[in-house]
PDB file of C-alpha atoms in Angstrom:
ATOM      1  CA  MET A  17       1.511 -18.386  35.135  1.00 77.00           C
ATOM      2  CA  LEU A  18      -2.013 -18.066  33.806  1.00 83.00           C
ATOM      3  CA  GLU A  19      -2.675 -19.897  30.564  1.00 86.00           C
ATOM      4  CA  LEU A  20      -5.307 -19.345  27.898  1.00 88.00           C
ATOM      5  CA  ARG A  21      -6.885 -22.726  28.693  1.00 87.00           C
ATOM      6  CA  HIS A  22      -7.531 -21.532  32.260  1.00 88.00           C
ATOM      7  CA  LEU A  23      -9.448 -18.504  30.999  1.00 90.00           C
ATOM      8  CA  LYS A  24     -11.436 -20.606  28.534  1.00 88.00           C
ATOM      9  CA  THR A  25     -12.332 -23.031  31.333  1.00 88.00           C
ATOM     10  CA  LEU A  26     -13.513 -20.268  33.652  1.00 88.00           C
ATOM     11  CA  LEU A  27     -15.547 -18.610  30.910  1.00 87.00           C
ATOM     12  CA  ALA A  28     -17.209 -21.915  29.974  1.00 86.00           C
ATOM     13  CA  LEU A  29     -18.089 -22.660  33.606  1.00 85.00           C
ATOM     14  CA  TYR A  30     -19.644 -19.225  34.081  1.00 85.00           C
ATOM     15  CA  GLU A  31     -21.639 -19.333  30.835  1.00 82.00           C
ATOM     16  CA  CYS A  32     -22.751 -22.967  31.196  1.00 82.00           C
ATOM     17  CA  GLY A  33     -23.513 -22.850  34.925  1.00 81.00           C
ATOM     18  CA  SER A  34     -22.330 -26.369  35.686  1.00 81.00           C
ATOM     19  CA  LEU A  35     -19.286 -28.606  35.497  1.00 83.00           C
ATOM     20  CA  VAL A  36     -21.094 -31.137  33.278  1.00 85.00           C
ATOM     21  CA  ALA A  37     -22.200 -28.593  30.649  1.00 82.00           C
ATOM     22  CA  ALA A  38     -18.812 -26.834  30.661  1.00 84.00           C
ATOM     23  CA  ALA A  39     -16.970 -30.133  30.120  1.00 85.00           C
ATOM     24  CA  GLU A  40     -19.205 -30.912  27.140  1.00 82.00           C
ATOM     25  CA  ARG A  41     -18.562 -27.493  25.584  1.00 79.00           C
ATOM     26  CA  LEU A  42     -14.804 -27.831  26.019  1.00 83.00           C
ATOM     27  CA  HIS A  43     -14.786 -31.472  24.852  1.00 82.00           C
ATOM     28  CA  VAL A  44     -13.002 -32.707  27.974  1.00 87.00           C
ATOM     29  CA  THR A  45     -13.975 -35.051  30.775  1.00 89.00           C
ATOM     30  CA  GLN A  46     -15.385 -33.718  34.045  1.00 89.00           C
ATOM     31  CA  SER A  47     -12.306 -35.085  35.781  1.00 90.00           C
ATOM     32  CA  ALA A  48      -9.951 -33.186  33.451  1.00 90.00           C
ATOM     33  CA  LEU A  49     -11.976 -30.006  33.941  1.00 88.00           C
ATOM     34  CA  SER A  50     -11.844 -30.411  37.710  1.00 88.00           C
ATOM     35  CA  HIS A  51      -8.066 -30.750  37.527  1.00 89.00           C
ATOM     36  CA  GLN A  52      -7.834 -27.537  35.457  1.00 88.00           C
ATOM     37  CA  ILE A  53      -9.887 -25.655  38.047  1.00 88.00           C
ATOM     38  CA  LYS A  54      -7.729 -27.018  40.868  1.00 89.00           C
ATOM     39  CA  ASP A  55      -4.590 -26.076  38.936  1.00 88.00           C
ATOM     40  CA  LEU A  56      -5.842 -22.519  38.429  1.00 88.00           C
ATOM     41  CA  GLU A  57      -6.804 -22.156  42.089  1.00 89.00           C
ATOM     42  CA  ASP A  58      -3.332 -23.360  43.086  1.00 88.00           C
ATOM     43  CA  LYS A  59      -1.798 -20.696  40.837  1.00 87.00           C
ATOM     44  CA  ILE A  60      -3.824 -17.861  42.388  1.00 88.00           C
ATOM     45  CA  SER A  61      -3.643 -19.354  45.896  1.00 90.00           C
ATOM     46  CA  GLY A  62      -7.373 -18.969  46.352  1.00 89.00           C
ATOM     47  CA  SER A  63     -10.818 -20.211  45.406  1.00 89.00           C
ATOM     48  CA  LEU A  64     -12.659 -19.344  42.198  1.00 87.00           C
ATOM     49  CA  PHE A  65     -16.133 -20.403  43.330  1.00 84.00           C
ATOM     50  CA  VAL A  66     -18.159 -20.353  46.496  1.00 82.00           C
ATOM     51  CA  ARG A  67     -18.298 -24.015  47.376  1.00 75.00           C
ATOM     52  CA  LYS A  68     -21.618 -25.884  47.151  1.00 72.00           C
ATOM     53  CA  SER A  69     -23.384 -22.864  45.645  1.00 69.00           C
ATOM     54  CA  ARG A  70     -26.214 -23.520  43.211  1.00 71.00           C
ATOM     55  CA  PRO A  71     -25.929 -22.029  40.640  1.00 73.00           C
ATOM     56  CA  LEU A  72     -22.190 -21.516  40.691  1.00 78.00           C
ATOM     57  CA  ARG A  73     -21.167 -18.247  42.356  1.00 84.00           C
ATOM     58  CA  LEU A  74     -17.752 -16.714  41.736  1.00 87.00           C
ATOM     59  CA  THR A  75     -15.498 -15.357  44.429  1.00 90.00           C
ATOM     60  CA  THR A  76     -13.913 -11.892  44.105  1.00 91.00           C
ATOM     61  CA  ALA A  77     -10.820 -13.498  42.592  1.00 91.00           C
ATOM     62  CA  GLY A  78     -13.046 -15.511  40.283  1.00 88.00           C
ATOM     63  CA  TYR A  79     -14.781 -12.393  39.013  1.00 90.00           C
ATOM     64  CA  LYS A  80     -11.502 -10.650  38.327  1.00 92.00           C
ATOM     65  CA  LEU A  81     -10.340 -13.595  36.215  1.00 92.00           C
ATOM     66  CA  LEU A  82     -13.764 -13.807  34.541  1.00 91.00           C
ATOM     67  CA  HIS A  83     -13.528 -10.183  33.405  1.00 93.00           C
ATOM     68  CA  LEU A  84     -10.082 -10.929  32.015  1.00 93.00           C
ATOM     69  CA  ALA A  85     -11.413 -14.035  30.236  1.00 90.00           C
ATOM     70  CA  GLN A  86     -14.348 -12.114  28.754  1.00 91.00           C
ATOM     71  CA  GLU A  87     -11.911  -9.609  27.280  1.00 91.00           C
ATOM     72  CA  VAL A  88      -9.074 -11.875  26.180  1.00 92.00           C
ATOM     73  CA  VAL A  89     -10.769 -15.044  24.880  1.00 88.00           C
ATOM     74  CA  PRO A  90     -12.882 -13.285  22.193  1.00 86.00           C
ATOM     75  CA  GLN A  91      -9.801 -11.356  21.047  1.00 88.00           C
ATOM     76  CA  VAL A  92      -7.789 -14.556  20.730  1.00 86.00           C
ATOM     77  CA  LYS A  93     -10.579 -16.228  18.756  1.00 79.00           C
ATOM     78  CA  ALA A  94     -10.810 -13.222  16.420  1.00 73.00           C
ATOM     79  CA  VAL A  95      -7.046 -13.297  15.798  1.00 78.00           C
ATOM     80  CA  GLU A  96      -7.165 -17.055  15.208  1.00 73.00           C
ATOM     81  CA  ARG A  97      -9.869 -16.557  12.583  1.00 64.00           C
ATOM     82  CA  GLU A  98      -7.865 -13.749  10.974  1.00 65.00           C
ATOM     83  CA  LEU A  99      -4.714 -15.882  10.898  1.00 69.00           C
ATOM     84  CA  GLY A 100      -6.668 -18.669   9.251  1.00 60.00           C
ATOM     85  CA  ARG A 101      -7.887 -16.293   6.559  1.00 60.00           C
ATOM     86  CA  LEU A 102      -4.367 -14.946   6.099  1.00 62.00           C
ATOM     87  CA  ALA A 103      -3.070 -18.475   5.636  1.00 64.00           C
ATOM     88  CA  THR A 104      -5.544 -19.061   2.829  1.00 62.00           C
ATOM     89  CA  GLY A 105      -4.886 -15.650   1.270  1.00 59.00           C
ATOM     90  CA  GLU A 106      -8.433 -14.373   1.855  1.00 63.00           C
ATOM     91  CA  THR A 107      -7.364 -11.251   3.725  1.00 71.00           C
ATOM     92  CA  GLY A 108      -4.328  -9.141   4.533  1.00 80.00           C
ATOM     93  CA  ARG A 109      -2.974  -5.619   4.585  1.00 88.00           C
ATOM     94  CA  LEU A 110      -1.971  -3.573   1.563  1.00 93.00           C
ATOM     95  CA  HIS A 111      -0.491  -0.210   2.499  1.00 94.00           C
ATOM     96  CA  ILE A 112       0.785   1.502  -0.655  1.00 94.00           C
ATOM     97  CA  ALA A 113       3.109   4.461  -1.211  1.00 93.00           C
ATOM     98  CA  ILE A 114       3.506   6.189  -4.574  1.00 89.00           C
ATOM     99  CA  GLU A 115       6.635   7.902  -5.877  1.00 85.00           C
ATOM    100  CA  CYS A 116       4.771   9.161  -8.942  1.00 82.00           C
ATOM    101  CA  HIS A 117       2.411  12.150  -8.969  1.00 79.00           C
ATOM    102  CA  SER A 118       0.866  11.126 -12.289  1.00 82.00           C
ATOM    103  CA  CYS A 119       0.158   7.549 -11.195  1.00 86.00           C
ATOM    104  CA  TYR A 120      -3.211   8.391  -9.675  1.00 82.00           C
ATOM    105  CA  GLN A 121      -4.575   8.341 -13.231  1.00 83.00           C
ATOM    106  CA  TRP A 122      -4.374   4.535 -13.331  1.00 89.00           C
ATOM    107  CA  LEU A 123      -4.096   3.748  -9.633  1.00 90.00           C
ATOM    108  CA  MET A 124      -7.545   4.973  -8.626  1.00 89.00           C
ATOM    109  CA  PRO A 125      -9.467   2.771 -11.126  1.00 91.00           C
ATOM    110  CA  THR A 126      -7.199  -0.109 -10.085  1.00 93.00           C
ATOM    111  CA  LEU A 127      -8.130   0.357  -6.428  1.00 92.00           C
ATOM    112  CA  ASN A 128     -11.831   0.671  -7.213  1.00 91.00           C
ATOM    113  CA  GLN A 129     -11.838  -2.635  -9.083  1.00 87.00           C
ATOM    114  CA  TYR A 130      -9.598  -4.345  -6.520  1.00 89.00           C
ATOM    115  CA  ARG A 131     -11.891  -3.465  -3.580  1.00 88.00           C
ATOM    116  CA  GLN A 132     -14.736  -5.340  -5.251  1.00 85.00           C
ATOM    117  CA  HIS A 133     -12.676  -8.540  -5.388  1.00 82.00           C
ATOM    118  CA  TRP A 134     -10.907  -8.232  -2.027  1.00 85.00           C
ATOM    119  CA  PRO A 135     -13.236  -6.390   0.385  1.00 85.00           C
ATOM    120  CA  ASP A 136     -11.465  -7.802   3.440  1.00 83.00           C
ATOM    121  CA  VAL A 137      -7.982  -6.557   2.509  1.00 89.00           C
ATOM    122  CA  GLU A 138      -7.020  -3.464   4.490  1.00 89.00           C
ATOM    123  CA  LEU A 139      -6.088  -0.793   1.918  1.00 91.00           C
ATOM    124  CA  ASP A 140      -4.238   2.436   2.616  1.00 91.00           C
ATOM    125  CA  LEU A 141      -2.544   4.937   0.334  1.00 88.00           C
ATOM    126  CA  ALA A 142       0.185   7.530   0.871  1.00 82.00           C
ATOM    127  CA  SER A 143       2.378   9.808  -1.194  1.00 72.00           C
ATOM    128  CA  GLY A 144       5.992   8.655  -1.170  1.00 58.00           C
ATOM    129  CA  PHE A 145       7.498  12.105  -1.584  1.00 54.00           C
ATOM    130  CA  ASN A 146       7.403  13.260   2.030  1.00 62.00           C
ATOM    131  CA  PHE A 147       9.346  10.297   3.442  1.00 67.00           C
ATOM    132  CA  ALA A 148      11.595   7.448   2.296  1.00 84.00           C
ATOM    133  CA  PRO A 149       9.143   4.716   1.234  1.00 90.00           C
ATOM    134  CA  LEU A 150      11.625   1.913   0.443  1.00 93.00           C
ATOM    135  CA  PRO A 151      13.137   1.839   3.971  1.00 93.00           C
ATOM    136  CA  ALA A 152       9.551   1.942   5.287  1.00 93.00           C
ATOM    137  CA  LEU A 153       8.797  -1.079   3.094  1.00 94.00           C
ATOM    138  CA  CYS A 154      11.764  -2.930   4.609  1.00 95.00           C
ATOM    139  CA  ARG A 155      10.442  -2.150   8.107  1.00 94.00           C
ATOM    140  CA  ALA A 156       7.001  -3.501   7.105  1.00 93.00           C
ATOM    141  CA  ASP A 157       5.417  -0.084   7.659  1.00 92.00           C
ATOM    142  CA  LEU A 158       4.386  -0.368   3.995  1.00 94.00           C
ATOM    143  CA  ASP A 159       3.498  -3.357   1.834  1.00 95.00           C
ATOM    144  CA  LEU A 160       3.871  -1.996  -1.709  1.00 96.00           C
ATOM    145  CA  VAL A 161       5.734   0.940  -3.277  1.00 95.00           C
ATOM    146  CA  VAL A 162       5.232   2.313  -6.787  1.00 94.00           C
ATOM    147  CA  THR A 163       8.629   3.604  -7.904  1.00 93.00           C
ATOM    148  CA  ALA A 164      10.774   4.349 -10.937  1.00 90.00           C
ATOM    149  CA  ASP A 165      13.969   4.259  -8.830  1.00 89.00           C
ATOM    150  CA  PRO A 166      14.661   0.678  -7.704  1.00 92.00           C
ATOM    151  CA  GLU A 167      17.393   0.211  -5.120  1.00 92.00           C
ATOM    152  CA  PRO A 168      19.031  -3.145  -4.308  1.00 94.00           C
ATOM    153  CA  LEU A 169      17.666  -4.031  -0.861  1.00 95.00           C
ATOM    154  CA  ASP A 170      17.710  -7.348   0.992  1.00 95.00           C
ATOM    155  CA  GLY A 171      14.303  -8.998   1.007  1.00 96.00           C
ATOM    156  CA  ILE A 172      12.794  -6.618  -1.559  1.00 97.00           C
ATOM    157  CA  SER A 173      11.707  -7.601  -5.071  1.00 97.00           C
ATOM    158  CA  TYR A 174      10.866  -5.274  -7.953  1.00 97.00           C
ATOM    159  CA  ILE A 175       8.131  -6.214 -10.384  1.00 95.00           C
ATOM    160  CA  PRO A 176       8.281  -4.194 -13.632  1.00 94.00           C
ATOM    161  CA  LEU A 177       4.925  -2.665 -14.518  1.00 93.00           C
ATOM    162  CA  PHE A 178       5.464  -0.785 -17.780  1.00 93.00           C
ATOM    163  CA  ARG A 179       7.896   1.359 -19.736  1.00 93.00           C
ATOM    164  CA  TYR A 180       6.990   4.884 -20.738  1.00 94.00           C
ATOM    165  CA  GLU A 181       8.517   7.878 -22.489  1.00 96.00           C
ATOM    166  CA  SER A 182       8.852  11.326 -20.949  1.00 96.00           C
ATOM    167  CA  LEU A 183       7.863  14.148 -23.291  1.00 97.00           C
ATOM    168  CA  LEU A 184       8.395  17.884 -23.016  1.00 98.00           C
ATOM    169  CA  ALA A 185       5.026  19.633 -22.824  1.00 98.00           C
ATOM    170  CA  LEU A 186       5.023  23.036 -24.561  1.00 98.00           C
ATOM    171  CA  PRO A 187       2.607  25.885 -25.253  1.00 97.00           C
ATOM    172  CA  LYS A 188       1.054  25.432 -28.707  1.00 95.00           C
ATOM    173  CA  GLU A 189       2.786  28.519 -30.157  1.00 94.00           C
ATOM    174  CA  HIS A 190       6.199  27.884 -28.590  1.00 97.00           C
ATOM    175  CA  PRO A 191       9.184  28.122 -31.013  1.00 96.00           C
ATOM    176  CA  LEU A 192      10.409  24.670 -29.900  1.00 97.00           C
ATOM    177  CA  THR A 193       7.299  23.075 -31.428  1.00 96.00           C
ATOM    178  CA  LYS A 194       9.023  23.464 -34.798  1.00 95.00           C
ATOM    179  CA  LYS A 195      11.792  21.043 -33.752  1.00 96.00           C
ATOM    180  CA  ARG A 196      11.542  17.280 -34.288  1.00 96.00           C
ATOM    181  CA  PHE A 197      12.995  16.642 -30.822  1.00 97.00           C
ATOM    182  CA  ILE A 198      14.280  18.687 -27.900  1.00 98.00           C
ATOM    183  CA  GLU A 199      17.986  19.041 -27.111  1.00 97.00           C
ATOM    184  CA  PRO A 200      19.300  19.828 -23.607  1.00 97.00           C
ATOM    185  CA  GLN A 201      20.569  23.296 -24.537  1.00 97.00           C
ATOM    186  CA  ASP A 202      17.044  24.211 -25.671  1.00 97.00           C
ATOM    187  CA  LEU A 203      16.012  24.359 -22.036  1.00 97.00           C
ATOM    188  CA  ALA A 204      18.771  26.753 -20.951  1.00 97.00           C
ATOM    189  CA  SER A 205      16.439  29.661 -21.714  1.00 96.00           C
ATOM    190  CA  GLU A 206      13.228  28.075 -20.393  1.00 97.00           C
ATOM    191  CA  THR A 207      11.327  28.004 -17.095  1.00 97.00           C
ATOM    192  CA  LEU A 208      10.998  24.320 -16.199  1.00 98.00           C
ATOM    193  CA  ILE A 209       7.947  23.337 -14.166  1.00 97.00           C
ATOM    194  CA  ILE A 210       8.539  20.285 -11.971  1.00 95.00           C
ATOM    195  CA  TYR A 211       6.963  18.435  -9.076  1.00 91.00           C
ATOM    196  CA  PRO A 212       8.291  19.501  -5.642  1.00 88.00           C
ATOM    197  CA  VAL A 213      10.801  16.656  -5.284  1.00 85.00           C
ATOM    198  CA  GLU A 214      14.581  16.343  -5.408  1.00 86.00           C
ATOM    199  CA  GLN A 215      15.828  17.113  -8.915  1.00 90.00           C
ATOM    200  CA  GLY A 216      17.988  13.989  -8.888  1.00 87.00           C
ATOM    201  CA  ARG A 217      14.816  11.851  -8.812  1.00 86.00           C
ATOM    202  CA  LEU A 218      13.361  13.404 -11.973  1.00 92.00           C
ATOM    203  CA  ASP A 219      14.086  11.861 -15.395  1.00 93.00           C
ATOM    204  CA  ILE A 220      14.390  15.268 -17.058  1.00 96.00           C
ATOM    205  CA  PHE A 221      17.464  15.932 -14.919  1.00 97.00           C
ATOM    206  CA  LYS A 222      19.096  12.538 -14.358  1.00 95.00           C
ATOM    207  CA  GLN A 223      18.632  11.254 -17.916  1.00 95.00           C
ATOM    208  CA  PHE A 224      18.757  14.462 -19.929  1.00 97.00           C
ATOM    209  CA  LEU A 225      19.928  17.809 -18.508  1.00 97.00           C
ATOM    210  CA  ASP A 226      22.536  16.577 -16.022  1.00 96.00           C
ATOM    211  CA  LEU A 227      24.222  14.414 -18.660  1.00 95.00           C
ATOM    212  CA  ALA A 228      24.747  17.523 -20.807  1.00 96.00           C
ATOM    213  CA  GLY A 229      25.620  19.817 -17.912  1.00 97.00           C
ATOM    214  CA  VAL A 230      22.683  22.099 -18.715  1.00 97.00           C
ATOM    215  CA  GLU A 231      20.450  23.941 -16.262  1.00 96.00           C
ATOM    216  CA  PRO A 232      17.113  25.605 -17.087  1.00 97.00           C
ATOM    217  CA  LYS A 233      16.852  29.369 -16.787  1.00 97.00           C
ATOM    218  CA  ALA A 234      14.388  28.996 -13.912  1.00 97.00           C
ATOM    219  CA  ILE A 235      12.501  26.289 -12.010  1.00 97.00           C
ATOM    220  CA  ARG A 236       8.928  26.453 -10.815  1.00 97.00           C
ATOM    221  CA  THR A 237       7.173  23.746  -8.794  1.00 95.00           C
ATOM    222  CA  SER A 238       3.610  22.476  -8.738  1.00 93.00           C
ATOM    223  CA  GLU A 239       2.092  19.457  -6.994  1.00 86.00           C
ATOM    224  CA  LEU A 240      -0.785  19.046  -9.449  1.00 88.00           C
ATOM    225  CA  THR A 241      -0.456  17.786 -13.019  1.00 91.00           C
ATOM    226  CA  LEU A 242      -3.527  19.784 -14.042  1.00 92.00           C
ATOM    227  CA  MET A 243      -1.981  22.979 -12.659  1.00 95.00           C
ATOM    228  CA  MET A 244       1.179  22.263 -14.646  1.00 96.00           C
ATOM    229  CA  ILE A 245      -0.865  21.935 -17.828  1.00 96.00           C
ATOM    230  CA  GLN A 246      -2.629  25.229 -17.131  1.00 96.00           C
ATOM    231  CA  LEU A 247       0.702  26.996 -16.598  1.00 97.00           C
ATOM    232  CA  ILE A 248       2.134  25.546 -19.805  1.00 97.00           C
ATOM    233  CA  ALA A 249      -0.947  26.492 -21.834  1.00 96.00           C
ATOM    234  CA  SER A 250      -0.624  30.030 -20.449  1.00 96.00           C
ATOM    235  CA  GLY A 251       2.997  30.280 -21.578  1.00 96.00           C
ATOM    236  CA  ARG A 252       4.430  30.252 -18.056  1.00 96.00           C
ATOM    237  CA  GLY A 253       6.931  27.467 -18.697  1.00 97.00           C
ATOM    238  CA  VAL A 254       7.526  23.951 -20.020  1.00 98.00           C
ATOM    239  CA  CYS A 255       7.365  20.576 -18.281  1.00 97.00           C
ATOM    240  CA  ALA A 256       8.486  16.965 -18.769  1.00 97.00           C
ATOM    241  CA  LEU A 257       5.724  14.449 -18.073  1.00 96.00           C
ATOM    242  CA  PRO A 258       5.024  10.781 -18.912  1.00 94.00           C
ATOM    243  CA  ASN A 259       3.475  10.346 -22.352  1.00 94.00           C
ATOM    244  CA  TRP A 260       0.399   8.655 -20.897  1.00 91.00           C
ATOM    245  CA  ALA A 261      -0.193  11.574 -18.510  1.00 92.00           C
ATOM    246  CA  LEU A 262      -0.284  13.998 -21.465  1.00 95.00           C
ATOM    247  CA  THR A 263      -2.655  12.050 -23.733  1.00 93.00           C
ATOM    248  CA  GLU A 264      -5.863  13.763 -22.590  1.00 91.00           C
ATOM    249  CA  TYR A 265      -4.425  17.279 -22.935  1.00 95.00           C
ATOM    250  CA  LEU A 266      -2.832  16.596 -26.301  1.00 95.00           C
ATOM    251  CA  GLU A 267      -6.114  15.230 -27.646  1.00 94.00           C
ATOM    252  CA  LYS A 268      -7.899  18.391 -26.501  1.00 94.00           C
ATOM    253  CA  ALA A 269      -5.139  20.517 -28.120  1.00 95.00           C
ATOM    254  CA  TYR A 270      -4.447  22.417 -24.895  1.00 96.00           C
ATOM    255  CA  ILE A 271      -0.698  21.953 -25.409  1.00 97.00           C
ATOM    256  CA  THR A 272       1.796  20.158 -27.631  1.00 97.00           C
ATOM    257  CA  ALA A 273       4.699  17.832 -26.781  1.00 97.00           C
ATOM    258  CA  LYS A 274       8.064  16.788 -28.172  1.00 97.00           C
ATOM    259  CA  PRO A 275      10.513  13.923 -27.427  1.00 97.00           C
ATOM    260  CA  LEU A 276      13.516  14.613 -25.241  1.00 97.00           C
ATOM    261  CA  GLY A 277      16.500  13.855 -27.464  1.00 96.00           C
ATOM    262  CA  LYS A 278      16.719  11.859 -30.652  1.00 95.00           C
ATOM    263  CA  GLU A 279      16.179   8.512 -28.875  1.00 94.00           C
ATOM    264  CA  GLY A 280      13.784   9.849 -26.280  1.00 96.00           C
ATOM    265  CA  VAL A 281      13.924   9.504 -22.488  1.00 96.00           C
ATOM    266  CA  TRP A 282      12.422   6.203 -21.346  1.00 96.00           C
ATOM    267  CA  SER A 283      11.838   4.875 -17.855  1.00 95.00           C
ATOM    268  CA  THR A 284      10.310   1.838 -16.172  1.00 95.00           C
ATOM    269  CA  LEU A 285       7.753   1.922 -13.388  1.00 94.00           C
ATOM    270  CA  TYR A 286       8.030  -0.835 -10.767  1.00 95.00           C
ATOM    271  CA  PHE A 287       6.126  -2.326  -7.889  1.00 96.00           C
ATOM    272  CA  ALA A 288       8.388  -2.942  -4.890  1.00 97.00           C
ATOM    273  CA  ALA A 289       7.271  -5.577  -2.377  1.00 97.00           C
ATOM    274  CA  ARG A 290       8.789  -7.694   0.369  1.00 96.00           C
ATOM    275  CA  ASP A 291       9.680 -11.225  -0.657  1.00 96.00           C
ATOM    276  CA  ASP A 292       7.625 -12.742   2.180  1.00 92.00           C
ATOM    277  CA  GLN A 293       4.466 -11.054   0.869  1.00 90.00           C
ATOM    278  CA  LEU A 294       5.040 -11.192  -2.863  1.00 92.00           C
ATOM    279  CA  ASN A 295       3.238 -14.487  -3.500  1.00 89.00           C
ATOM    280  CA  ALA A 296       0.222 -13.772  -1.316  1.00 87.00           C
ATOM    281  CA  PRO A 297      -2.897 -14.156  -3.483  1.00 86.00           C
ATOM    282  CA  TYR A 298      -4.191 -10.671  -2.647  1.00 88.00           C
ATOM    283  CA  MET A 299      -0.813  -9.147  -3.595  1.00 91.00           C
ATOM    284  CA  GLN A 300      -0.560 -11.033  -6.887  1.00 89.00           C
ATOM    285  CA  ASP A 301      -4.108 -10.084  -7.818  1.00 87.00           C
ATOM    286  CA  PHE A 302      -3.432  -6.403  -7.138  1.00 92.00           C
ATOM    287  CA  ILE A 303      -0.412  -6.484  -9.452  1.00 92.00           C
ATOM    288  CA  LEU A 304      -2.395  -8.236 -12.198  1.00 88.00           C
ATOM    289  CA  THR A 305      -5.328  -5.837 -11.753  1.00 90.00           C
ATOM    290  CA  ALA A 306      -2.986  -2.867 -12.056  1.00 92.00           C
ATOM    291  CA  LYS A 307      -1.438  -4.229 -15.258  1.00 89.00           C
ATOM    292  CA  ASP A 308      -4.856  -4.855 -16.799  1.00 86.00           C
ATOM    293  CA  THR A 309      -6.007  -1.366 -15.834  1.00 87.00           C
ATOM    294  CA  CYS A 310      -2.897   0.235 -17.314  1.00 88.00           C
ATOM    295  CA  VAL A 311      -3.414  -1.551 -20.634  1.00 81.00           C
ATOM    296  CA  GLU A 312      -7.041  -0.405 -20.731  1.00 81.00           C
ATOM    297  CA  THR A 313      -6.516   3.218 -19.691  1.00 85.00           C
ATOM    298  CA  LEU A 314      -3.016   4.348 -20.707  1.00 88.00           C
ATOM    299  CA  GLN A 315      -1.686   5.105 -24.179  1.00 86.00           C
ATOM    300  CA  GLY A 316       1.947   4.971 -25.258  1.00 88.00           C
ATOM    301  CA  ILE A 317       3.162   2.483 -22.629  1.00 89.00           C
ATOM    302  CA  THR A 318       4.911  -0.859 -23.075  1.00 88.00           C
ATOM    303  CA  LEU A 319       3.612  -3.431 -20.608  1.00 83.00           C
ATOM    304  CA  LEU A 320       6.342  -5.585 -19.054  1.00 81.00           C
ATOM    305  CA  LYS A 321       6.158  -9.155 -17.751  1.00 71.00           C
TER     306      LYS A 321
END
């Protein structure tokens, strides 16, 4: 079987042009190098060089192995360098999926700041609504998932990011604005605007309507938070959104908002990561950067440690 040392030897001989210079580059004796050449020729049952040629001339078999060495040896060296940087936490891969349409509000400034500190980390971003991101995380297709629905999975840890309250966004002149808080039956006559995901994954259903056995009069979907706000302001329905996602629109008086129930509907947002990656420096710094960004940019959240 060919070994990497054989390819390195052949490449050094070709580039250096002599046995003496090649031995010096490889930090071996001329005798040891000669034995490696003889060993390789025994393996291929043929000669690598035209004997007594000056400078060294390769045979057809020698050229075939040289082309292989020129392709493989640089790749191996590049991977060795990359592994060394991985071992010291200087580089890595961070493929992220998001199970939260509103999260782009804080995620994008987080990514912009993170890239400045970790330019060699391979970043990628995907929506987690068109596939199952947690199983993909277990398979190592992903490295980090932003989720409000943690599932107990072997080898997966959940790092709490922050707690937030869901509020019901209403048109400014809506009759429900006169109430101190919203009750489930209030929505039985309303068009509820939601993101296009399974209802069981939405807090408005699993923590509020389903518990009371209430269904809205109608459901309308929208992928964009801004579109939802426009529909609400136009009196086309109501919508439950995180308090921090509504701050800008409440300040501009486009809409109004009320708590869901007397105690409110609260949820926790988590980072999910594999245990074998969790303590990597680039992973820890991303989590810390995200927490700092959330504190700076979001109102109404409770940061968790």
